Amino acid sequence: DAGVIQSPRHEVTEMGQEVTLRCKPISGHNSLFWYRQTMMRGLELLIYFNNNVPIDDSGMPEDRFSAKMPNASFSTLKIQPSEPRDSAVYFCASSLSRPVASSESLGFGADTQYFGPGTRLTVL
Amino acid sequence: AQKVTQAQTEISVVEKEDVTLDCVYETRDTTYYLFWYKQPPSGELVFLIRRNSFDEQNEISGRYSWNFQKSTSSFNFTITASQVVDSAVYFCALMTTDSWGKLQFGAGTQVVVTP
């Protein structure tokens, strides 16, 4: 089975340019997550979607970052304009998440996230 | 607030030695989940295990074992008879019902296994 697919794997761009990162989640998964990994801050969640709807974007660093999920099999993370401090590895992850309607169930929400290979972004 | 502490930055061992990675977490939630991920030099993040707060049974999977102790808020990971292929960064992560979907990662522990 195909895992999470990300493209491109590497991106080098110049400051001020627009960057678009792409992600295809595992087929059948209904939640998608974008993470960023840097030496200084480690792994941090930027935004996540459930059933194509953005649930929490509080981790998005600033307005230059935007993410979309037009359908269940595709998501983009866009940076416009890019800056050198955006240089990082960006991971996409997906999970099959159950409804969070009940607190009685131990299966409540915390489904395993499976990560893509990441996109290494370098902004010069 | 949730927090995961992996105090060991790097551990170096010789092949066949055992290595234990410490993970201490903080949360006020009574229902939460703990995870371990492996990041080999190639860069991808590989899921290893998930454990919920109501299940304190230790788990063994091949050369990997996990010790979950709620009394000390720890979820430690042991690699028995380490191999060079175990060289990677290992991350412990926490997810609580209060922050569904948000994996709070520790800083990671680099394991270096030399022949």
PDB file of C-alpha atoms in Angstrom:
ATOM      1  CA  ASP A   1       0.000   0.000   0.000  1.00  0.00           C
ATOM      2  CA  ALA A   2       1.231   3.457  -0.798  1.00  0.00           C
ATOM      3  CA  GLY A   3       2.131   5.609   2.145  1.00  0.00           C
ATOM      4  CA  VAL A   4       1.866   9.353   2.375  1.00  0.00           C
ATOM      5  CA  ILE A   5       3.331  10.940  -0.734  1.00  0.00           C
ATOM      6  CA  GLN A   6       4.972  14.341  -0.719  1.00  0.00           C
ATOM      7  CA  SER A   7       6.409  16.416  -3.507  1.00  0.00           C
ATOM      8  CA  PRO A   8       8.843  17.804  -4.194  1.00  0.00           C
ATOM      9  CA  ARG A   9      11.352  16.002  -1.988  1.00  0.00           C
ATOM     10  CA  HIS A  10      13.758  18.905  -2.203  1.00  0.00           C
ATOM     11  CA  GLU A  11      13.108  22.532  -3.056  1.00  0.00           C
ATOM     12  CA  VAL A  12      15.623  25.324  -3.335  1.00  0.00           C
ATOM     13  CA  THR A  13      14.276  28.774  -3.952  1.00  0.00           C
ATOM     14  CA  GLU A  14      15.192  32.383  -3.525  1.00  0.00           C
ATOM     15  CA  MET A  15      13.808  34.707  -0.929  1.00  0.00           C
ATOM     16  CA  GLY A  16      10.565  36.276  -2.034  1.00  0.00           C
ATOM     17  CA  GLN A  17       9.483  33.428  -4.271  1.00  0.00           C
ATOM     18  CA  GLU A  18       6.316  31.444  -3.787  1.00  0.00           C
ATOM     19  CA  VAL A  19       6.713  27.848  -2.668  1.00  0.00           C
ATOM     20  CA  THR A  20       4.050  25.157  -2.887  1.00  0.00           C
ATOM     21  CA  LEU A  21       4.422  21.838  -1.142  1.00  0.00           C
ATOM     22  CA  ARG A  22       2.114  18.971  -1.988  1.00  0.00           C
ATOM     23  CA  CYS A  23       0.797  15.994  -0.108  1.00  0.00           C
ATOM     24  CA  LYS A  24      -1.271  12.945  -0.938  1.00  0.00           C
ATOM     25  CA  PRO A  25      -2.504  11.171   2.203  1.00  0.00           C
ATOM     26  CA  ILE A  26      -2.962   7.454   2.600  1.00  0.00           C
ATOM     27  CA  SER A  27      -6.096   6.367   0.800  1.00  0.00           C
ATOM     28  CA  GLY A  28      -9.029   6.161   3.197  1.00  0.00           C
ATOM     29  CA  HIS A  29      -7.495   8.399   5.822  1.00  0.00           C
ATOM     30  CA  ASN A  30      -9.635  11.354   6.812  1.00  0.00           C
ATOM     31  CA  SER A  31      -7.202  13.519   8.744  1.00  0.00           C
ATOM     32  CA  LEU A  32      -4.159  15.304   7.393  1.00  0.00           C
ATOM     33  CA  PHE A  33      -1.432  17.126   9.269  1.00  0.00           C
ATOM     34  CA  TRP A  34       1.377  19.472   8.233  1.00  0.00           C
ATOM     35  CA  TYR A  35       4.489  19.607  10.429  1.00  0.00           C
ATOM     36  CA  ARG A  36       7.721  21.537  10.222  1.00  0.00           C
ATOM     37  CA  GLN A  37      11.047  20.297  11.567  1.00  0.00           C
ATOM     38  CA  THR A  38      13.951  22.588  12.363  1.00  0.00           C
ATOM     39  CA  MET A  39      17.005  22.196  14.538  1.00  0.00           C
ATOM     40  CA  MET A  40      15.931  25.070  16.739  1.00  0.00           C
ATOM     41  CA  ARG A  41      12.269  24.201  17.263  1.00  0.00           C
ATOM     42  CA  GLY A  42      12.112  20.480  16.574  1.00  0.00           C
ATOM     43  CA  LEU A  43       8.892  19.053  15.174  1.00  0.00           C
ATOM     44  CA  GLU A  44       5.947  21.404  15.333  1.00  0.00           C
ATOM     45  CA  LEU A  45       2.420  21.047  14.046  1.00  0.00           C
ATOM     46  CA  LEU A  46       1.402  23.776  11.634  1.00  0.00           C
ATOM     47  CA  ILE A  47      -2.156  22.869  10.708  1.00  0.00           C
ATOM     48  CA  TYR A  48      -4.447  19.899  10.465  1.00  0.00           C
ATOM     49  CA  PHE A  49      -7.573  18.963   8.552  1.00  0.00           C
ATOM     50  CA  ASN A  50     -10.351  16.539   9.301  1.00  0.00           C
ATOM     51  CA  ASN A  51     -12.581  15.527   6.403  1.00  0.00           C
ATOM     52  CA  ASN A  52     -10.947  18.264   4.304  1.00  0.00           C
ATOM     53  CA  VAL A  53     -11.878  20.986   6.794  1.00  0.00           C
ATOM     54  CA  PRO A  54      -9.130  22.919   8.623  1.00  0.00           C
ATOM     55  CA  ILE A  55      -9.541  22.223  12.317  1.00  0.00           C
ATOM     56  CA  ASP A  56      -6.642  24.028  13.902  1.00  0.00           C
ATOM     57  CA  ASP A  57      -4.198  26.364  12.191  1.00  0.00           C
ATOM     58  CA  SER A  58      -2.805  27.904  15.357  1.00  0.00           C
ATOM     59  CA  GLY A  59       0.633  26.557  14.516  1.00  0.00           C
ATOM     60  CA  MET A  60       0.884  28.403  11.211  1.00  0.00           C
ATOM     61  CA  PRO A  61       3.691  30.887  11.825  1.00  0.00           C
ATOM     62  CA  GLU A  62       2.267  33.861   9.940  1.00  0.00           C
ATOM     63  CA  ASP A  63       0.073  35.002   7.119  1.00  0.00           C
ATOM     64  CA  ARG A  64       2.682  34.076   4.565  1.00  0.00           C
ATOM     65  CA  PHE A  65       1.709  30.452   5.176  1.00  0.00           C
ATOM     66  CA  SER A  66      -1.515  28.976   3.873  1.00  0.00           C
ATOM     67  CA  ALA A  67      -2.807  25.444   3.466  1.00  0.00           C
ATOM     68  CA  LYS A  68      -5.648  23.938   1.515  1.00  0.00           C
ATOM     69  CA  MET A  69      -7.250  20.571   1.161  1.00  0.00           C
ATOM     70  CA  PRO A  70      -9.570  20.686  -1.852  1.00  0.00           C
ATOM     71  CA  ASN A  71     -10.364  16.987  -1.668  1.00  0.00           C
ATOM     72  CA  ALA A  72      -9.639  13.895   0.390  1.00  0.00           C
ATOM     73  CA  SER A  73      -6.580  12.943  -1.596  1.00  0.00           C
ATOM     74  CA  PHE A  74      -4.653  16.179  -1.919  1.00  0.00           C
ATOM     75  CA  SER A  75      -3.361  19.028   0.186  1.00  0.00           C
ATOM     76  CA  THR A  76      -1.013  21.938  -0.373  1.00  0.00           C
ATOM     77  CA  LEU A  77       1.054  24.103   1.892  1.00  0.00           C
ATOM     78  CA  LYS A  78       2.003  27.417   0.340  1.00  0.00           C
ATOM     79  CA  ILE A  79       4.518  29.995   1.477  1.00  0.00           C
ATOM     80  CA  GLN A  80       4.327  33.387  -0.180  1.00  0.00           C
ATOM     81  CA  PRO A  81       6.692  35.174  -0.042  1.00  0.00           C
ATOM     82  CA  SER A  82       9.308  32.775   1.240  1.00  0.00           C
ATOM     83  CA  GLU A  83      12.080  33.841   3.604  1.00  0.00           C
ATOM     84  CA  PRO A  84      15.364  32.179   4.606  1.00  0.00           C
ATOM     85  CA  ARG A  85      13.965  31.405   8.054  1.00  0.00           C
ATOM     86  CA  ASP A  86      11.370  29.163   6.406  1.00  0.00           C
ATOM     87  CA  SER A  87      14.132  26.717   5.533  1.00  0.00           C
ATOM     88  CA  ALA A  88      13.163  23.427   7.164  1.00  0.00           C
ATOM     89  CA  VAL A  89      11.858  19.961   6.477  1.00  0.00           C
ATOM     90  CA  TYR A  90       8.109  19.954   6.038  1.00  0.00           C
ATOM     91  CA  PHE A  91       6.264  16.746   6.785  1.00  0.00           C
ATOM     92  CA  CYS A  92       2.771  15.739   5.906  1.00  0.00           C
ATOM     93  CA  ALA A  93       1.042  13.026   7.927  1.00  0.00           C
ATOM     94  CA  SER A  94      -2.325  11.347   7.730  1.00  0.00           C
ATOM     95  CA  SER A  95      -4.501   9.239   9.995  1.00  0.00           C
ATOM     96  CA  LEU A  96      -7.842   7.524  10.075  1.00  0.00           C
ATOM     97  CA  SER A  97      -9.516   9.438  12.834  1.00  0.00           C
ATOM     98  CA  ARG A  98     -12.630   8.455  14.617  1.00  0.00           C
ATOM     99  CA  PRO A  99     -15.213  10.998  15.757  1.00  0.00           C
ATOM    100  CA  VAL A 100     -14.440  12.803  18.973  1.00  0.00           C
ATOM    101  CA  ALA A 101     -18.048  12.815  20.064  1.00  0.00           C
ATOM    102  CA  SER A 102     -17.673  10.537  23.048  1.00  0.00           C
ATOM    103  CA  SER A 103     -15.292  10.606  25.951  1.00  0.00           C
ATOM    104  CA  GLU A 104     -16.218   7.115  27.081  1.00  0.00           C
ATOM    105  CA  SER A 105     -14.338   5.398  24.320  1.00  0.00           C
ATOM    106  CA  LEU A 106     -10.660   4.729  24.666  1.00  0.00           C
ATOM    107  CA  GLY A 107     -10.408   4.885  20.899  1.00  0.00           C
ATOM    108  CA  PHE A 108     -11.300   8.556  21.095  1.00  0.00           C
ATOM    109  CA  GLY A 109      -9.393  10.539  18.592  1.00  0.00           C
ATOM    110  CA  ALA A 110      -5.759   9.714  19.059  1.00  0.00           C
ATOM    111  CA  ASP A 111      -5.229   7.653  15.993  1.00  0.00           C
ATOM    112  CA  THR A 112      -1.751   6.979  14.732  1.00  0.00           C
ATOM    113  CA  GLN A 113      -0.340   9.511  12.311  1.00  0.00           C
ATOM    114  CA  TYR A 114       1.701   8.150   9.439  1.00  0.00           C
ATOM    115  CA  PHE A 115       4.264  10.487   7.997  1.00  0.00           C
ATOM    116  CA  GLY A 116       5.422  11.160   4.481  1.00  0.00           C
ATOM    117  CA  PRO A 117       9.101  11.362   3.542  1.00  0.00           C
ATOM    118  CA  GLY A 118       9.177  15.130   3.949  1.00  0.00           C
ATOM    119  CA  THR A 119      10.134  18.055   1.732  1.00  0.00           C
ATOM    120  CA  ARG A 120      13.454  19.705   2.470  1.00  0.00           C
ATOM    121  CA  LEU A 121      13.029  23.400   1.718  1.00  0.00           C
ATOM    122  CA  THR A 122      15.959  25.754   1.377  1.00  0.00           C
ATOM    123  CA  VAL A 123      15.289  29.439   0.916  1.00  0.00           C
ATOM    124  CA  LEU A 124      18.350  31.396  -0.152  1.00  0.00           C
TER     125      LEU A 124
ATOM    126  CA  ALA B   1      -0.074  22.296  29.059  1.00  0.00           C
ATOM    127  CA  GLN B   2       1.494  19.205  27.584  1.00  0.00           C
ATOM    128  CA  LYS B   3       5.186  18.586  27.525  1.00  0.00           C
ATOM    129  CA  VAL B   4       7.510  15.758  26.559  1.00  0.00           C
ATOM    130  CA  THR B   5      11.080  15.638  27.785  1.00  0.00           C
ATOM    131  CA  GLN B   6      13.778  13.484  26.277  1.00  0.00           C
ATOM    132  CA  ALA B   7      16.748  14.431  28.388  1.00  0.00           C
ATOM    133  CA  GLN B   8      19.276  12.344  26.469  1.00  0.00           C
ATOM    134  CA  THR B   9      20.481  14.220  23.422  1.00  0.00           C
ATOM    135  CA  GLU B  10      22.720  11.472  22.097  1.00  0.00           C
ATOM    136  CA  ILE B  11      23.562   7.930  23.115  1.00  0.00           C
ATOM    137  CA  SER B  12      26.469   6.045  21.597  1.00  0.00           C
ATOM    138  CA  VAL B  13      26.766   2.296  21.942  1.00  0.00           C
ATOM    139  CA  VAL B  14      28.674  -0.542  20.412  1.00  0.00           C
ATOM    140  CA  GLU B  15      26.726  -3.104  18.457  1.00  0.00           C
ATOM    141  CA  LYS B  16      24.983  -5.739  20.591  1.00  0.00           C
ATOM    142  CA  GLU B  17      24.760  -3.481  23.602  1.00  0.00           C
ATOM    143  CA  ASP B  18      21.358  -2.618  25.006  1.00  0.00           C
ATOM    144  CA  VAL B  19      20.244   1.003  24.963  1.00  0.00           C
ATOM    145  CA  THR B  20      17.401   2.634  26.877  1.00  0.00           C
ATOM    146  CA  LEU B  21      15.840   5.908  25.808  1.00  0.00           C
ATOM    147  CA  ASP B  22      14.065   7.942  28.451  1.00  0.00           C
ATOM    148  CA  CYS B  23      10.808   9.814  27.922  1.00  0.00           C
ATOM    149  CA  VAL B  24       9.050  11.833  30.590  1.00  0.00           C
ATOM    150  CA  TYR B  25       5.751  13.521  29.876  1.00  0.00           C
ATOM    151  CA  GLU B  26       3.531  16.083  31.552  1.00  0.00           C
ATOM    152  CA  THR B  27      -0.207  16.385  31.195  1.00  0.00           C
ATOM    153  CA  ARG B  28      -3.222  17.047  33.373  1.00  0.00           C
ATOM    154  CA  ASP B  29      -5.471  14.921  31.228  1.00  0.00           C
ATOM    155  CA  THR B  30      -6.349  11.488  32.499  1.00  0.00           C
ATOM    156  CA  THR B  31      -6.782  10.092  29.007  1.00  0.00           C
ATOM    157  CA  TYR B  32      -3.838  10.439  26.717  1.00  0.00           C
ATOM    158  CA  TYR B  33      -1.712   8.536  24.224  1.00  0.00           C
ATOM    159  CA  LEU B  34       2.015   8.099  23.955  1.00  0.00           C
ATOM    160  CA  PHE B  35       3.953   7.334  20.807  1.00  0.00           C
ATOM    161  CA  TRP B  36       7.452   6.527  19.687  1.00  0.00           C
ATOM    162  CA  TYR B  37       8.737   7.363  16.214  1.00  0.00           C
ATOM    163  CA  LYS B  38      12.065   6.581  14.583  1.00  0.00           C
ATOM    164  CA  GLN B  39      13.819   8.950  12.173  1.00  0.00           C
ATOM    165  CA  PRO B  40      16.687   7.192  10.396  1.00  0.00           C
ATOM    166  CA  PRO B  41      19.373   9.131   8.516  1.00  0.00           C
ATOM    167  CA  SER B  42      17.205   9.024   5.390  1.00  0.00           C
ATOM    168  CA  GLY B  43      14.844  11.429   7.159  1.00  0.00           C
ATOM    169  CA  GLU B  44      11.434   9.821   7.190  1.00  0.00           C
ATOM    170  CA  LEU B  45       9.475   9.407  10.412  1.00  0.00           C
ATOM    171  CA  VAL B  46       8.538   5.812  11.137  1.00  0.00           C
ATOM    172  CA  PHE B  47       5.828   4.917  13.636  1.00  0.00           C
ATOM    173  CA  LEU B  48       6.914   2.378  16.243  1.00  0.00           C
ATOM    174  CA  ILE B  49       4.268   2.163  18.949  1.00  0.00           C
ATOM    175  CA  ARG B  50       1.177   3.775  20.437  1.00  0.00           C
ATOM    176  CA  ARG B  51       0.063   3.304  24.027  1.00  0.00           C
ATOM    177  CA  ASN B  52      -2.982   4.706  25.826  1.00  0.00           C
ATOM    178  CA  SER B  53      -2.996   5.923  29.410  1.00  0.00           C
ATOM    179  CA  PHE B  54      -5.182   3.086  30.647  1.00  0.00           C
ATOM    180  CA  ASP B  55      -2.836   0.354  29.521  1.00  0.00           C
ATOM    181  CA  GLU B  56       0.308   0.101  31.568  1.00  0.00           C
ATOM    182  CA  GLN B  57       1.333  -3.265  30.251  1.00  0.00           C
ATOM    183  CA  ASN B  58       4.854  -3.347  28.975  1.00  0.00           C
ATOM    184  CA  GLU B  59       5.241  -4.279  25.364  1.00  0.00           C
ATOM    185  CA  ILE B  60       7.878  -6.194  23.481  1.00  0.00           C
ATOM    186  CA  SER B  61       8.267  -6.295  19.743  1.00  0.00           C
ATOM    187  CA  GLY B  62      11.332  -8.174  18.616  1.00  0.00           C
ATOM    188  CA  ARG B  63      14.351  -6.348  19.990  1.00  0.00           C
ATOM    189  CA  TYR B  64      12.222  -3.362  21.033  1.00  0.00           C
ATOM    190  CA  SER B  65      10.476  -3.056  24.369  1.00  0.00           C
ATOM    191  CA  TRP B  66       8.601  -0.277  26.100  1.00  0.00           C
ATOM    192  CA  ASN B  67       8.117   0.401  29.799  1.00  0.00           C
ATOM    193  CA  PHE B  68       5.157   2.633  30.632  1.00  0.00           C
ATOM    194  CA  GLN B  69       4.912   3.850  34.234  1.00  0.00           C
ATOM    195  CA  LYS B  70       2.173   6.331  35.064  1.00  0.00           C
ATOM    196  CA  SER B  71       3.525   6.783  38.586  1.00  0.00           C
ATOM    197  CA  THR B  72       6.632   8.425  37.190  1.00  0.00           C
ATOM    198  CA  SER B  73       5.045   9.747  33.965  1.00  0.00           C
ATOM    199  CA  SER B  74       7.565   7.854  31.927  1.00  0.00           C
ATOM    200  CA  PHE B  75       7.430   5.834  28.739  1.00  0.00           C
ATOM    201  CA  ASN B  76      10.896   4.457  28.193  1.00  0.00           C
ATOM    202  CA  PHE B  77      12.105   2.553  25.161  1.00  0.00           C
ATOM    203  CA  THR B  78      14.770  -0.149  25.151  1.00  0.00           C
ATOM    204  CA  ILE B  79      16.581  -1.599  22.175  1.00  0.00           C
ATOM    205  CA  THR B  80      18.100  -4.950  23.024  1.00  0.00           C
ATOM    206  CA  ALA B  81      21.218  -6.170  21.251  1.00  0.00           C
ATOM    207  CA  SER B  82      21.498  -3.007  19.191  1.00  0.00           C
ATOM    208  CA  GLN B  83      22.453  -3.111  15.534  1.00  0.00           C
ATOM    209  CA  VAL B  84      23.939  -0.517  13.231  1.00  0.00           C
ATOM    210  CA  VAL B  85      20.548  -0.198  11.520  1.00  0.00           C
ATOM    211  CA  ASP B  86      19.135   1.090  14.808  1.00  0.00           C
ATOM    212  CA  SER B  87      21.149   4.284  14.382  1.00  0.00           C
ATOM    213  CA  ALA B  88      18.525   7.007  14.182  1.00  0.00           C
ATOM    214  CA  VAL B  89      16.828   9.784  16.083  1.00  0.00           C
ATOM    215  CA  TYR B  90      14.005   8.502  18.237  1.00  0.00           C
ATOM    216  CA  PHE B  91      11.104  10.736  19.197  1.00  0.00           C
ATOM    217  CA  CYS B  92       8.629  10.294  22.002  1.00  0.00           C
ATOM    218  CA  ALA B  93       5.295  12.068  21.526  1.00  0.00           C
ATOM    219  CA  LEU B  94       2.145  12.764  23.508  1.00  0.00           C
ATOM    220  CA  MET B  95      -1.432  13.356  22.435  1.00  0.00           C
ATOM    221  CA  THR B  96      -4.202  14.205  24.875  1.00  0.00           C
ATOM    222  CA  THR B  97      -7.954  14.246  24.502  1.00  0.00           C
ATOM    223  CA  ASP B  98      -7.841  17.966  25.192  1.00  0.00           C
ATOM    224  CA  SER B  99      -5.648  18.543  22.167  1.00  0.00           C
ATOM    225  CA  TRP B 100      -6.908  15.916  19.793  1.00  0.00           C
ATOM    226  CA  GLY B 101      -4.772  15.568  16.687  1.00  0.00           C
ATOM    227  CA  LYS B 102      -1.848  17.486  18.109  1.00  0.00           C
ATOM    228  CA  LEU B 103       1.215  15.364  18.614  1.00  0.00           C
ATOM    229  CA  GLN B 104       3.534  17.016  21.108  1.00  0.00           C
ATOM    230  CA  PHE B 105       7.002  15.740  20.290  1.00  0.00           C
ATOM    231  CA  GLY B 106      10.026  15.562  22.508  1.00  0.00           C
ATOM    232  CA  ALA B 107      13.334  16.905  21.241  1.00  0.00           C
ATOM    233  CA  GLY B 108      14.482  13.446  20.213  1.00  0.00           C
ATOM    234  CA  THR B 109      17.409  11.230  21.177  1.00  0.00           C
ATOM    235  CA  GLN B 110      20.111  10.451  18.646  1.00  0.00           C
ATOM    236  CA  VAL B 111      21.254   6.830  18.896  1.00  0.00           C
ATOM    237  CA  VAL B 112      24.570   5.963  17.313  1.00  0.00           C
ATOM    238  CA  VAL B 113      25.425   2.286  17.060  1.00  0.00           C
ATOM    239  CA  THR B 114      28.961   1.493  15.977  1.00  0.00           C
ATOM    240  CA  PRO B 115      30.172  -1.900  14.799  1.00  0.00           C
TER     241      PRO B 115
END
